[in-house]
mmCIF file of C-alpha atoms and ligand atoms in Angstrom:
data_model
loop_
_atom_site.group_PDB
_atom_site.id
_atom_site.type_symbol
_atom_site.label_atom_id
_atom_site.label_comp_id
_atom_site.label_asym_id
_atom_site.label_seq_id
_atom_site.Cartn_x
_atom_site.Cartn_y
_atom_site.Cartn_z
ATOM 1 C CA UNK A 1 87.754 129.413 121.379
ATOM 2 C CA UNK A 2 85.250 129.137 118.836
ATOM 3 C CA UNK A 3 82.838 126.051 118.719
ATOM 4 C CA UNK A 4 80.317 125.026 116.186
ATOM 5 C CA UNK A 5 77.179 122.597 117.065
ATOM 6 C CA UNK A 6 75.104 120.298 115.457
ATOM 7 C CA UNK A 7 73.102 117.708 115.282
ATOM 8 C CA UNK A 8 70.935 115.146 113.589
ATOM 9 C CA UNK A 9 67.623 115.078 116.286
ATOM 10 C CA UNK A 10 66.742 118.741 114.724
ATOM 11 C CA UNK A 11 67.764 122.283 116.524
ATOM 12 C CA UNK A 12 64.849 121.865 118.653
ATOM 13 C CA UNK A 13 66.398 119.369 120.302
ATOM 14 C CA UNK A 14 67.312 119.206 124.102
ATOM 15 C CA UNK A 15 70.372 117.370 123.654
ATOM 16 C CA UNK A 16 71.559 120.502 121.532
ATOM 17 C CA UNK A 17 70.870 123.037 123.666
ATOM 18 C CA UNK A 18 72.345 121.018 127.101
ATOM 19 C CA UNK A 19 75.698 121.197 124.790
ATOM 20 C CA UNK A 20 75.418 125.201 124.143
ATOM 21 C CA UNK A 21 74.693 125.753 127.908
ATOM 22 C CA UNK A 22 78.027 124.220 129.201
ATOM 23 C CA UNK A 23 80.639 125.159 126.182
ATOM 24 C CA UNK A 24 78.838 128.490 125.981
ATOM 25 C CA UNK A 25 80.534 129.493 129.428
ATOM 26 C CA UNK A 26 83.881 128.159 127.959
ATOM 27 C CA UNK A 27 83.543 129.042 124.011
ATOM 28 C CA UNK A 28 81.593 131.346 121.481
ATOM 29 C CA UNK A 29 79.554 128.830 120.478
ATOM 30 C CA UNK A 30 77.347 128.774 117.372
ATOM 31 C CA UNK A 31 74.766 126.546 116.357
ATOM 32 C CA UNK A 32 73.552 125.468 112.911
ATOM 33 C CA UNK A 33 71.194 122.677 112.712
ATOM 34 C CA UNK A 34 68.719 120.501 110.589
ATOM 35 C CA UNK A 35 65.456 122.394 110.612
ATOM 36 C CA UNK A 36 63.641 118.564 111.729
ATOM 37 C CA UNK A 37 65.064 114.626 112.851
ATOM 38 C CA UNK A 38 67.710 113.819 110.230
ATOM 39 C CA UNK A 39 68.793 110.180 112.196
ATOM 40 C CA UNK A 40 70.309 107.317 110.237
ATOM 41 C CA UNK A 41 71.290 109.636 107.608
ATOM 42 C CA UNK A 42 74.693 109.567 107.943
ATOM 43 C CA UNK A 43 77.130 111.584 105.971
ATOM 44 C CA UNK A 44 74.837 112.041 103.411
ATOM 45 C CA UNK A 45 74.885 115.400 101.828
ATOM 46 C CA UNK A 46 71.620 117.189 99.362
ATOM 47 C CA UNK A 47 72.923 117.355 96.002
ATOM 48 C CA UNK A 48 69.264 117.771 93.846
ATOM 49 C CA UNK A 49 67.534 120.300 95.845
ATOM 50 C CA UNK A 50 68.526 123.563 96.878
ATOM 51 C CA UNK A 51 69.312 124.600 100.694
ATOM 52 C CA UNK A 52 67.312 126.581 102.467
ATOM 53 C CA UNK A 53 68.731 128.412 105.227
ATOM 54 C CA UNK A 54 67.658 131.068 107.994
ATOM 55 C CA UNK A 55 68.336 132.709 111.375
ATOM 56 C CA UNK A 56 66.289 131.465 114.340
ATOM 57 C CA UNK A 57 65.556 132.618 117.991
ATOM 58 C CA UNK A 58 68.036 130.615 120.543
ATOM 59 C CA UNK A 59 66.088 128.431 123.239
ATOM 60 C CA UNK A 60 69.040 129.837 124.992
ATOM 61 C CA UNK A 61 69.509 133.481 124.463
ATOM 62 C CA UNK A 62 72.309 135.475 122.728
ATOM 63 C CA UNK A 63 73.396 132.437 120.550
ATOM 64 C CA UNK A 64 73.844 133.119 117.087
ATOM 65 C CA UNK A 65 71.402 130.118 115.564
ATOM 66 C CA UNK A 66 70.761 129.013 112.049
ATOM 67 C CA UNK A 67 68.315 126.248 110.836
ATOM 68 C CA UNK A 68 69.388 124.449 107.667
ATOM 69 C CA UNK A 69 66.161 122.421 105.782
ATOM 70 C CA UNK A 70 68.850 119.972 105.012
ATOM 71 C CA UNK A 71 70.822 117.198 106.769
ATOM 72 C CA UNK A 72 73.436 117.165 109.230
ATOM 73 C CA UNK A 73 76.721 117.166 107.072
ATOM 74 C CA UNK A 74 74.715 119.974 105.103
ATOM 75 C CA UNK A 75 74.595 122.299 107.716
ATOM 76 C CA UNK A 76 78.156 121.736 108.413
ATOM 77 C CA UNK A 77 78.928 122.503 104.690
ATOM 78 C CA UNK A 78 76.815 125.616 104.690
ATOM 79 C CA UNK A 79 77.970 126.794 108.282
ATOM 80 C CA UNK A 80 82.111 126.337 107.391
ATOM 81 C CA UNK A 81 82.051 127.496 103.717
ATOM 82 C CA UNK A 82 78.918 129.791 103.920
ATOM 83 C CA UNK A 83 77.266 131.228 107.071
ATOM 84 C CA UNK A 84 80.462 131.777 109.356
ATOM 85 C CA UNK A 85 83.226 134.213 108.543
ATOM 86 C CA UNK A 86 85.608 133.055 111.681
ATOM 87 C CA UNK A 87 87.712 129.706 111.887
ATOM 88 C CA UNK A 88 85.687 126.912 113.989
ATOM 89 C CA UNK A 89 88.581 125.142 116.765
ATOM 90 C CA UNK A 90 85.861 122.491 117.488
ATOM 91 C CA UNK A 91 82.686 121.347 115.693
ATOM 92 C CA UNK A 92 80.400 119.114 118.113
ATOM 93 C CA UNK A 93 77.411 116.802 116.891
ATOM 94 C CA UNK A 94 74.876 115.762 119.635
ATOM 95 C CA UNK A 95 73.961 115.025 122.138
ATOM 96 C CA UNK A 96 72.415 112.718 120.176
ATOM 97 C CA UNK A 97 68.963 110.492 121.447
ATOM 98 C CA UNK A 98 70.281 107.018 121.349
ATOM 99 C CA UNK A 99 73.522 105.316 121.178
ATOM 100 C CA UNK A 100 75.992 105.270 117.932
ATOM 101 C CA UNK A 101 77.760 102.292 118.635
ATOM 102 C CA UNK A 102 80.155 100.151 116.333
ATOM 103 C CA UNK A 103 78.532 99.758 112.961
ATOM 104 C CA UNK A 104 76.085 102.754 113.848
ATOM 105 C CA UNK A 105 78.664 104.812 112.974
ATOM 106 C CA UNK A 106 77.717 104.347 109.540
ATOM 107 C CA UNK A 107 74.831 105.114 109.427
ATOM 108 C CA UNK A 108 74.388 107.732 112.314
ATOM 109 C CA UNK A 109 73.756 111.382 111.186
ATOM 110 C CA UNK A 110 75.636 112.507 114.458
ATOM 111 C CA UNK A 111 78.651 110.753 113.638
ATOM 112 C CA UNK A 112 78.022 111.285 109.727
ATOM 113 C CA UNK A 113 78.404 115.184 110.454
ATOM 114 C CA UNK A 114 81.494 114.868 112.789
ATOM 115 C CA UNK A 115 83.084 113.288 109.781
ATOM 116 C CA UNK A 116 82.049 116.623 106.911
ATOM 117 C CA UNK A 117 84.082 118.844 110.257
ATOM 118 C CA UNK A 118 87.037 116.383 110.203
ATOM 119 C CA UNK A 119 86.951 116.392 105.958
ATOM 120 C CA UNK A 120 87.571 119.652 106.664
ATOM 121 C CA UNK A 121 90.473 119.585 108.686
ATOM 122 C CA UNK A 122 88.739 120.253 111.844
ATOM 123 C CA UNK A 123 88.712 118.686 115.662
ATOM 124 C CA UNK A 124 84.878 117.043 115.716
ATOM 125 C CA UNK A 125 82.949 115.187 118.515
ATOM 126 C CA UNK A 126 80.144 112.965 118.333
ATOM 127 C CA UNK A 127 78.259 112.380 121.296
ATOM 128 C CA UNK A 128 75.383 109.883 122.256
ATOM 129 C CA UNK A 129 73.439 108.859 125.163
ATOM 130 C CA UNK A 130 72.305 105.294 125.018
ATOM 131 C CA UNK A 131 68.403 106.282 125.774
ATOM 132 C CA UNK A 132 65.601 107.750 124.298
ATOM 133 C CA UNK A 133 63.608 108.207 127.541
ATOM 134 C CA UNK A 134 64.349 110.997 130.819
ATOM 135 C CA UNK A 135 67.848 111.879 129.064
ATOM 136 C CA UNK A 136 70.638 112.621 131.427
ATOM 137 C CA UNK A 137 72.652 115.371 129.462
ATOM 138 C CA UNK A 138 74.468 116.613 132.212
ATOM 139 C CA UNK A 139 77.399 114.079 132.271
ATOM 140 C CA UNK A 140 77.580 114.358 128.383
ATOM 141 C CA UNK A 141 77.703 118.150 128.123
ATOM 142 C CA UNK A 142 80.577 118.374 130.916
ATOM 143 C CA UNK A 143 82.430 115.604 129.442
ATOM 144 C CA UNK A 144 82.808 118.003 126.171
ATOM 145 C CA UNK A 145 83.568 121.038 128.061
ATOM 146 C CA UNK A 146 86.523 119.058 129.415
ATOM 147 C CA UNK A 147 87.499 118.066 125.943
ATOM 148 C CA UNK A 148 87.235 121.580 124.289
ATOM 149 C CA UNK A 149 89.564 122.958 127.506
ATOM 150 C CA UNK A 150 91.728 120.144 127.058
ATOM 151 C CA UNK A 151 92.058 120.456 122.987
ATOM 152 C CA UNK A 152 92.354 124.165 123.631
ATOM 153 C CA UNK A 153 95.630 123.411 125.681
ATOM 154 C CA UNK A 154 96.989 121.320 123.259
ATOM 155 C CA UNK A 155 96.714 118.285 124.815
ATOM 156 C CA UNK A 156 94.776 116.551 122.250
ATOM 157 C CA UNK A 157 96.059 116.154 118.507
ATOM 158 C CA UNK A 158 94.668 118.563 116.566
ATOM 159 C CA UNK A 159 92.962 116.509 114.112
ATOM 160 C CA UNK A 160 90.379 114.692 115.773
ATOM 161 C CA UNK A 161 87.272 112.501 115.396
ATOM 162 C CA UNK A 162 85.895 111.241 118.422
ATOM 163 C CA UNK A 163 82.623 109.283 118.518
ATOM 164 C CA UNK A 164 81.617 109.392 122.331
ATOM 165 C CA UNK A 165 78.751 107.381 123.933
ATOM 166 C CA UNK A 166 77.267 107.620 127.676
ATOM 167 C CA UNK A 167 75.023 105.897 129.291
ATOM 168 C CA UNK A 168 71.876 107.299 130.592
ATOM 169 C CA UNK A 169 73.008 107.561 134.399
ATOM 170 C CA UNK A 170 73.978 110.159 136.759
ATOM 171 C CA UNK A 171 77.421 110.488 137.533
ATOM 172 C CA UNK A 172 77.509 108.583 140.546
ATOM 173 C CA UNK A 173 76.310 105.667 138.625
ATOM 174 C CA UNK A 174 78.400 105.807 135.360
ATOM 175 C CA UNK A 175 81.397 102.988 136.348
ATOM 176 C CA UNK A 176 84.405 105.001 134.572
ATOM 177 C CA UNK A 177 85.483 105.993 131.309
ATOM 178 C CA UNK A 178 87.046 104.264 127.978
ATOM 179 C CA UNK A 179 89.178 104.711 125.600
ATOM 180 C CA UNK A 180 87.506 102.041 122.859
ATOM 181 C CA UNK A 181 87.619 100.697 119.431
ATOM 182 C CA UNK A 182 84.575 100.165 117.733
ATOM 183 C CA UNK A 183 82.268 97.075 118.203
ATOM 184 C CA UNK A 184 79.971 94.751 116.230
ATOM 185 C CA UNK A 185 76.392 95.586 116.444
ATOM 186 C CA UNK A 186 74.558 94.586 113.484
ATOM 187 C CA UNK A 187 70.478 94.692 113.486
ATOM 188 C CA UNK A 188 68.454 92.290 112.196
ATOM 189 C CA UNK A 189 66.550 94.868 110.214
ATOM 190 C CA UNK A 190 63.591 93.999 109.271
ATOM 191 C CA UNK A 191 60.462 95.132 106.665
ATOM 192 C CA UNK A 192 57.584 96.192 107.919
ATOM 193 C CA UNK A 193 54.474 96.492 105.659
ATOM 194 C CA UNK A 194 53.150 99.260 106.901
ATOM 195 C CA UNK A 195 50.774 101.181 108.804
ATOM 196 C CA UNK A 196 47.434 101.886 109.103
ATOM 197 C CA UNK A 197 45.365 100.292 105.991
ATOM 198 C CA UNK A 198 47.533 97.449 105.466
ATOM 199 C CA UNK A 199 50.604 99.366 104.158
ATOM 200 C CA UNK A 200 48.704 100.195 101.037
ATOM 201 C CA UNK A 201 48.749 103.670 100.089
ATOM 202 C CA UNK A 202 45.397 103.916 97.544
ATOM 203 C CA UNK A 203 47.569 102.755 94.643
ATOM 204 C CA UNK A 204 50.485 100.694 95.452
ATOM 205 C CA UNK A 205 51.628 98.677 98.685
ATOM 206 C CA UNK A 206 54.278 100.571 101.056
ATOM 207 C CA UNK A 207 57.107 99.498 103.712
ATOM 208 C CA UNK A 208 59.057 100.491 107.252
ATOM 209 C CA UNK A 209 62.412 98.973 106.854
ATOM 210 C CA UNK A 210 62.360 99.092 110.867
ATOM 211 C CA UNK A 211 65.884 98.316 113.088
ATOM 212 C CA UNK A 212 65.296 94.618 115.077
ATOM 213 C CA UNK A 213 66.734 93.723 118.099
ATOM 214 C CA UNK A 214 70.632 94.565 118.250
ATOM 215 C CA UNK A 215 72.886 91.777 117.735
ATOM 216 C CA UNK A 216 76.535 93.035 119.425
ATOM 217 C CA UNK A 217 79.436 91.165 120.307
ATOM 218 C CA UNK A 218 80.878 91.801 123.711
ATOM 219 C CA UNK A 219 84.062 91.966 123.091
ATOM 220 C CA UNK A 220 86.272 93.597 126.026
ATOM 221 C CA UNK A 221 87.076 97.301 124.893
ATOM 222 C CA UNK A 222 84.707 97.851 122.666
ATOM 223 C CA UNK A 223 82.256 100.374 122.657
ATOM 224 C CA UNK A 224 79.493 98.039 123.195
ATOM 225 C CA UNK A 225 81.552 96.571 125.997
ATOM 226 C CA UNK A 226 82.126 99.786 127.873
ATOM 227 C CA UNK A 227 78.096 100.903 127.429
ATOM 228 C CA UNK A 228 77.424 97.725 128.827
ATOM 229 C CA UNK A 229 79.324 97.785 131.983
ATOM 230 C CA UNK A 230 77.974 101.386 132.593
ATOM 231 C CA UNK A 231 81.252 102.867 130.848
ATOM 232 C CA UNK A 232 81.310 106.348 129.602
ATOM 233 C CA UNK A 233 82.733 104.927 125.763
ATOM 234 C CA UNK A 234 85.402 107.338 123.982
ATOM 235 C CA UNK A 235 86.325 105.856 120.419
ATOM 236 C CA UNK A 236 88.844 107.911 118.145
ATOM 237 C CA UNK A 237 87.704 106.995 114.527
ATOM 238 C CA UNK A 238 89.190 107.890 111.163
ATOM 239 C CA UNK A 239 87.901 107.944 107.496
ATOM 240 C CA UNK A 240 89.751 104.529 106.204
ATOM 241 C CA UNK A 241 87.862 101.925 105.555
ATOM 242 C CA UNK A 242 90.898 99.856 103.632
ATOM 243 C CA UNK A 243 90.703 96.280 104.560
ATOM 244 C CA UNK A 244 94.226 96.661 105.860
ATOM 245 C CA UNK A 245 94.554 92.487 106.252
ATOM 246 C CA UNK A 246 93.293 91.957 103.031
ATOM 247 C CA UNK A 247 95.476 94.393 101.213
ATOM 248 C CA UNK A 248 98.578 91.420 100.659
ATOM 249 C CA UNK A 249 95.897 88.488 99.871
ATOM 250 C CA UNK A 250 94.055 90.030 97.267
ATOM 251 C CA UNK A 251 97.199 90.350 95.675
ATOM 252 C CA UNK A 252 96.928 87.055 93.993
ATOM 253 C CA UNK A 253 93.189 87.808 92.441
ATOM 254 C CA UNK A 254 94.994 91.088 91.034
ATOM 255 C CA UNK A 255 97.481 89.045 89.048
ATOM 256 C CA UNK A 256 94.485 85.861 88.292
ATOM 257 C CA UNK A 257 92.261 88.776 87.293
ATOM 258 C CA UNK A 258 94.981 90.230 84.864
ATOM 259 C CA UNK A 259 95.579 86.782 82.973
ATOM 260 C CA UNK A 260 92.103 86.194 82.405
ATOM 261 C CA UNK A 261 91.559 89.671 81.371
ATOM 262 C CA UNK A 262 94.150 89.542 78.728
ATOM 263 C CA UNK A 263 93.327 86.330 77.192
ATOM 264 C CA UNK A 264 90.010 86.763 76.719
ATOM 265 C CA UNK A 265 87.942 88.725 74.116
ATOM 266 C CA UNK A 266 86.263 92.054 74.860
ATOM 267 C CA UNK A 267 83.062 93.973 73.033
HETATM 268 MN MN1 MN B 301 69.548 111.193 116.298
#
């Protein structure tokens, strides 16, 4: 089994390197990482700059490491169609420094570089701990050694996305595990003006936009749910974001919008 990892805290990174210690006993595992913290950039991808990208020394020896001065979805690009001649089974993204819960997703870097894997066709697993303070990886790293031996059984369907969160407790603390759907967390961001100097820069004023206080719902079997009730959280996500429910109601508007179009007088 062959797994790539990533993530969007930088290859330096403990989270990263927790991962490659447990699948590296199960997998060759190869890493290819943002060269610095890429969070909240979600699937974005560098389109007006070119990629650099070199070999590094492993913290943990005899991995085959690359740093990418890009973002997260970039080095899965560059690994997949670039760097690596062999076909991936499994790309993992973490373990990320914080929790990627319900609308996080969006923006997440973590998550956003699961998804370039599963554009491509293959398995991908996001993975957060809900802390940014004495990380427990342990839990995390074994729960995705189970996963690859599982997927590489066949017991999981082949094309996969799964955005997994844990929170930050030993084992004998962590109440059980969930399959979930994906909450509503939305932050009151906020706008800092910032800094040191009054947010002024010596020739024009600057800003933080800076995340406020979560707002979730806690609806049972969510992701937000499970976190909260000390629930390891595993959410299967997809790419569609089709209002499904509104697909039959906008219906109307289509035909409205027609009329109107027609009738009226254009240029
Ligand atoms: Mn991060």
């Amino acid at each position: 089994m062959k797994i790539l990892i990533t993530n969007d805290d930088g290859i330096a990174a403990p989270g990263l390197w927790a991962l490659v210690e447990e699948l590296r006993s199960i997998a060759e595992v190869v890493v290819v990482a943002p060269d610095r913290e890429q969070s909240g950039v979600g699937t974005s991808v560098t389109l007006h700059q070119p990629l650099r990208v070199r070999p590094v020394k492993p913290i943990v020896a005899g991995i085959e490491a690359y740093v990418v001065e890009g973002t997260p979805a970039d080095s899965i690009i560059i690994a997949l169609k670039m760097l690596l001649k062999d076909k991936m089974d499994l790309v993992v993204c973490g373990i990320n420094e914080g929790s990627n819960l319900g609308t996080d997703v969006l923006i997440s870097g973590t998550v956003g570089a699961a998804f370039q894997a599963y554009f491509y066709g293959l398995p991908a697993i996001a993975i957060s701990v809900a802390s940014f303070d004495n990380l427990h990886f342990e839990v995390a790293s074994r729960i995705c050694g189970l996963l690859a031996q599982q997927l590489a059984a066949g017991k999981l369907p082949p094309r996969l996305l799964l955005n997994i969160n844990l929170p930050n407790l030993p084992l004998d603390q962590i109440a059980g595990i969930e399959i979930t759907e994906l909450g509503e967390r939305s932050y009151t961001d906020a706008v800092k003006r910032g800094g040191v100097k009054a947010g002024h820069d010596g020739k024009r004023d600057y800003y933080w936009i800076v995340h406020g206080e979560p707002q979730s719902k806690e609806d049972k079997g969510t992701d937000v749910w499970a976190l909260r009730h000390k629930r390891i959280s595993i959410t299967p996500i997809h790419h569609d974001l089709t209002s499904h429910e509104q697909l039959a109601s906008l219906e109307g508007v289509c035909s409205s919008l027609s009329q109107e179009l027609s009738s009226s007088r254009l240029g």
